DNA sequence: TTGAAAGCGCTAACAC
DNA sequence: GTGTTAGCGCTTTCAA
């Protein structure tokens, strides 16, 4: 119940205290207050104490808006994330938020419509003068990319690439991963293959599809049943149902990501009473947390989110400091994680850390 | 390949254009530019066109930082969300971001450590002069709450409450829901009950536990095996394993949220070969998307995220406009959704929309 | 080390 | 309807 030390008005203090008010109370100049709250400024101990005392009393907090205006840096990172339930995005966003927080940045969130273009939303972001833009599985018009480039605004894509090489990106090894999965399924003596595509225009989907087909083509497999799940649970359920209802259903299904694969497993088991891993093999891509839940036991190709995010942060930092940085397309290695959702080949499976992995002959024994 | 209309320097334009530059190019005053970009200001058509032309050429975008400084409104909502994989948070964050975007606000994201207090992070948020604070399943020291109150900063808790009534909150009907689940399990003739607790100090956990025990007590059941899962997958796996390994394992397990319940189902099936729904009944709380996946078919009590978020937005808006608003604790109704993970009682199950629900005798026939 | 003064880019009176 | 003039709360020269 200690009384307000400054004034006893009935009206509650309606606006936050300013540096000027602190200065007045402490009997110093306003710039002295600024210095006390600027790391690495030169202030005497006496001054620091006086100011901090006054600040404490008034509940003063530096106004970052005002600071941003003059420093031209907001310490905000705009992050676009698709508005779907795919746990991969949650993991990525979480890691991004945590990693950037560690180096003094906050995340300004933008939910992007996975179907529509994200330009209008990003247009908005720029007004907030974010220091950088990170796009999780979100595409970008090249026009907009140019504009950002011109304004010197760092942009990085996570889990997606642009067509040109104008925007740096960090992604998993989609092509190789999908190819390995194809080789894995081939080695497991599967015969009838199906591909459940994600969003048609996403680079991840294209690369994974290309890799998968490429892998199959090496063994002269040309026929692959193709359906489109659009990375959505609803669509996936529909198309996988169709797939499994066929008179000659596939015995190997590659879903372009884990989320769709989980939906597929679910459907195969609950609706078709299939034993996933023996009656039908289902594999995915990402290695999200639930993939390793025993109930799913999804065989998949991993995308190490933590590593990818760390790389994103690096790229942003580099762009922030250097004047001009080449727009590198970073590829983060993954591994084929063997669990129970697909028939396991006789050879090639090895113990690695606390899980089983598989490497095609071509890649076996390649040291890293 | 159209040349830069303003200057042809080799150096790329390094900073965004200002309203002043636009004004100069258009041959008007800077405030005219401001007006053109202020909805509802009075500008002639001719002026508007001139200005928009110039703005277009320079790639001008109003600087919201500068605007915030003077309007004292940032159109930013600080949102704290726990850093865990629970899909409920993803759904809530998503809905929050979308709903606020519709009324012109953006989300400034803060990942809160679910264990540690969130004060230090929130301290940070205040510096950004967010217009309001939404805490998803995150607690708040009463000291900090007071400080926000005093600064006139709206704060709303989602899916959690404070001890006092100082901070408004929006939550599901935890107590009643848990009580209904108890009644449901009782009606299903279960005998040995277990409760998997969430975070000990969270209000949701306390209310759900209280409701569950209360429901059981009405039928003189006093013994409930209690373990703590802390809303985490790892902890939950450990304690549920212990539960099921017992010589007299429970035949009914209530997990304080769906996420833990899914982990439990998973474990019971994969590790103990139990048929969930007959050998053992498992129920949860939230009704997250995956609860309705056939593979899980989780019987649970629903928390309608969309509705809850809509309510949060309302509360924030009210606080933003009115001077003083009483800190109401909003409770959003849910329903007991019957699926396959728990033995179903003979009576009380009714078809509602496209799913089955259950109501205890006490609540049957209550019209809404 | 400290203070005075000049803005950062914009909005909001206020005149015209 | 349009321009002029003050600031918003802070950082940053520049002198003292």
mmCIF file with all atom_site columns, C-alpha atoms in Angstrom, chain A residues 18 120 133 142 153 206 283 291 310 368:
data_model
loop_
_atom_site.group_PDB
_atom_site.id
_atom_site.type_symbol
_atom_site.label_atom_id
_atom_site.label_alt_id
_atom_site.label_comp_id
_atom_site.label_asym_id
_atom_site.label_entity_id
_atom_site.label_seq_id
_atom_site.pdbx_PDB_ins_code
_atom_site.Cartn_x
_atom_site.Cartn_y
_atom_site.Cartn_z
_atom_site.occupancy
_atom_site.B_iso_or_equiv
_atom_site.pdbx_formal_charge
_atom_site.auth_seq_id
_atom_site.auth_comp_id
_atom_site.auth_asym_id
_atom_site.auth_atom_id
_atom_site.pdbx_PDB_model_num
ATOM 1  C CA . UNK A 1 18  ? 9.048  9.267   -20.693 1.00 0.00 ? 18  UNK A CA 1
ATOM 2  C CA . UNK A 1 120 ? -0.546 -8.029  -49.887 1.00 0.00 ? 120 UNK A CA 1
ATOM 3  C CA . UNK A 1 133 ? 11.651 -11.135 -43.464 1.00 0.00 ? 133 UNK A CA 1
ATOM 4  C CA . UNK A 1 142 ? 9.821  -11.956 -57.841 1.00 0.00 ? 142 UNK A CA 1
ATOM 5  C CA . UNK A 1 153 ? 15.672 -5.643  -46.590 1.00 0.00 ? 153 UNK A CA 1
ATOM 6  C CA . UNK A 1 206 ? 8.260  -30.111 -57.161 1.00 0.00 ? 206 UNK A CA 1
ATOM 7  C CA . UNK A 1 283 ? 6.383  -42.856 -46.147 1.00 0.00 ? 283 UNK A CA 1
ATOM 8  C CA . UNK A 1 291 ? 6.284  -39.318 -36.841 1.00 0.00 ? 291 UNK A CA 1
ATOM 9  C CA . UNK A 1 310 ? 19.930 -21.788 -37.110 1.00 0.00 ? 310 UNK A CA 1
ATOM 10 C CA . UNK A 1 368 ? 30.781 -36.611 -43.698 1.00 0.00 ? 368 UNK A CA 1
#
